[in-house]
CSV table of C-alpha atoms in Angstrom, one decimal:
chain,number,residue,atom,x,y,z
Q,285,CYS,CA,-13.4,-27.6,4.2
Q,286,ALA,CA,-16.9,-27.5,2.2
Q,287,ALA,CA,-16.6,-23.7,2.1
Q,288,LEU,CA,-13.3,-23.7,0.1
Q,289,ARG,CA,-14.8,-26.1,-2.4
Q,290,PHE,CA,-17.8,-23.7,-3.3
Q,291,GLY,CA,-15.3,-20.7,-4.0
Q,292,LYS,CA,-15.7,-19.1,-0.7
Q,293,ARG,CA,-13.4,-18.4,2.3
Q,294,PHE,CA,-13.7,-17.9,6.0
Q,295,ASP,CA,-13.2,-14.3,6.8
Q,296,PRO,CA,-12.1,-14.2,10.5
Q,297,ASP,CA,-12.6,-10.3,10.6
Q,298,ARG,CA,-16.2,-10.7,9.5
Q,299,GLY,CA,-16.9,-14.1,11.2
Q,300,ALA,CA,-18.7,-15.3,7.9
Q,301,LEU,CA,-18.1,-16.6,4.5
Q,302,ARG,CA,-17.1,-14.2,1.9
Q,303,ASP,CA,-17.0,-14.6,-1.9
Q,304,LYS,CA,-13.5,-14.4,-3.3
Q,305,ASN,CA,-14.5,-13.2,-6.7
Q,306,LEU,CA,-16.7,-10.1,-6.5
Q,307,ALA,CA,-16.4,-9.3,-10.2
Q,308,GLY,CA,-17.7,-12.7,-11.2
Q,309,ASP,CA,-20.7,-12.5,-8.7
Q,310,ILE,CA,-21.6,-9.0,-10.4
Q,311,ALA,CA,-21.4,-10.5,-13.9
Q,312,ARG,CA,-23.5,-13.4,-12.8
Q,313,THR,CA,-26.2,-11.2,-11.3
Q,314,THR,CA,-26.2,-8.8,-14.4
Q,315,ILE,CA,-26.8,-12.0,-16.7
Q,316,THR,CA,-29.4,-13.3,-14.3
Q,317,VAL,CA,-31.3,-10.2,-14.1
Q,318,ALA,CA,-30.9,-9.3,-17.7
Q,319,GLY,CA,-32.5,-12.8,-18.7
Q,320,THR,CA,-35.7,-11.9,-16.6
Q,321,PHE,CA,-36.4,-8.4,-18.1
Q,322,SER,CA,-38.2,-9.8,-21.2
Q,323,ALA,CA,-41.1,-11.0,-18.9
Q,324,MET,CA,-41.5,-7.7,-17.0
Q,325,SER,CA,-43.4,-4.7,-17.7
Q,326,GLU,CA,-41.5,-1.5,-18.6
Q,327,SER,CA,-42.4,0.1,-15.4
Q,328,ALA,CA,-41.6,-2.8,-13.2
Q,329,ARG,CA,-37.9,-3.1,-15.3
Q,330,LEU,CA,-37.2,0.7,-14.5
Q,331,GLU,CA,-38.3,0.2,-10.9
Q,332,ASP,CA,-36.0,-2.8,-10.5
Q,333,LEU,CA,-33.1,-0.9,-12.4
Q,334,ARG,CA,-33.5,2.0,-10.0
Q,335,ALA,CA,-33.4,-0.4,-7.1
Q,336,GLU,CA,-30.4,-2.0,-8.6
Q,337,ALA,CA,-28.6,1.6,-9.1
Q,338,ALA,CA,-29.4,2.6,-5.5
Q,339,TYR,CA,-28.0,-0.7,-4.0
Q,340,ALA,CA,-24.8,-0.4,-6.1
Q,341,ARG,CA,-24.3,3.3,-4.9
Q,342,GLN,CA,-25.0,2.4,-1.2
Q,343,LYS,CA,-22.5,-0.7,-1.2
Q,344,LEU,CA,-20.0,1.7,-2.8
Q,345,ASP,CA,-20.7,4.5,-0.3
Q,346,LEU,CA,-20.4,1.9,2.6
Q,347,TYR,CA,-17.0,0.4,1.3
Q,348,ARG,CA,-15.7,4.2,0.9
Q,349,ALA,CA,-16.5,4.9,4.6
Q,350,LYS,CA,-15.0,1.6,5.6
Q,351,SER,CA,-11.7,2.7,3.8
Q,352,TYR,CA,-11.3,5.5,6.3
Q,353,GLY,CA,-11.4,3.2,9.3
Q,354,ALA,CA,-8.6,1.3,11.0
Q,355,ARG,CA,-9.3,-2.0,9.2
Q,356,PRO,CA,-7.6,-2.7,5.7
Q,357,THR,CA,-9.5,-2.2,2.6
Q,358,SER,CA,-8.7,-3.2,-0.9
Q,359,ALA,CA,-8.3,-0.7,-3.7
Q,360,GLN,CA,-9.2,-3.5,-6.4
Q,361,ARG,CA,-12.6,-3.9,-4.4
Q,362,LEU,CA,-13.2,-0.3,-4.3
Q,363,ARG,CA,-12.8,-0.1,-8.1
Q,364,ASP,CA,-14.9,-3.0,-8.5
Q,365,LEU,CA,-17.6,-1.5,-6.6
Q,366,THR,CA,-17.3,1.9,-8.4
Q,367,ARG,CA,-17.4,0.2,-11.9
Q,368,ALA,CA,-20.5,-1.9,-10.7
Q,369,ALA,CA,-22.4,1.4,-9.4
Q,370,GLU,CA,-21.3,3.2,-12.7
Q,371,GLN,CA,-22.7,0.3,-14.9
Q,372,ALA,CA,-26.0,0.1,-12.9
Q,373,GLN,CA,-26.4,3.8,-13.3
Q,374,GLU,CA,-25.7,3.6,-17.1
Q,375,ARG,CA,-28.4,0.7,-17.4
Q,376,LEU,CA,-31.0,2.8,-15.7
Q,377,ALA,CA,-30.0,5.8,-17.7
Q,378,HIS,CA,-30.3,3.8,-21.0
Q,379,ALA,CA,-33.6,2.2,-20.1
Q,380,GLU,CA,-35.3,5.6,-19.0
Q,381,ARG,CA,-34.1,7.2,-22.3
Q,382,THR,CA,-35.6,4.2,-24.1
Q,383,ALA,CA,-38.8,4.4,-22.3
Q,384,ARG,CA,-39.0,8.2,-23.0
Q,385,ALA,CA,-38.5,7.5,-26.6
Q,386,ALA,CA,-41.1,4.8,-26.9
Q,387,ALA,CA,-43.6,7.1,-24.9
Q,388,GLU,CA,-42.9,10.0,-27.3
Q,389,PRO,CA,-45.3,10.3,-30.2
Q,390,ASP,CA,-43.5,10.5,-33.6
Q,391,GLY,CA,-43.3,14.1,-34.8
Q,392,ASP,CA,-43.2,13.1,-38.6
């Protein structure tokens, strides 16, 4: 099957292809996104990081809600999503601190 060759498998519960390695996807996305920041303005970068953090939080919240349902969920995936949301929030906080420090005049 072509789907298995590309690291995906068919999930009959969802009726769609699903990635087998969520952590790898998150790492590749982070690397791809990080490489594009040099060409972005600071405000666009902050806006992108805000959207990324919000998306990660929403994805985590949806998976937590799913865990209360009858269908099985994975504790490992919940940990991965929690880690991804925390890392996105940390990247945003760091960028905001850096932007604030750059905007403040030196008090020498």
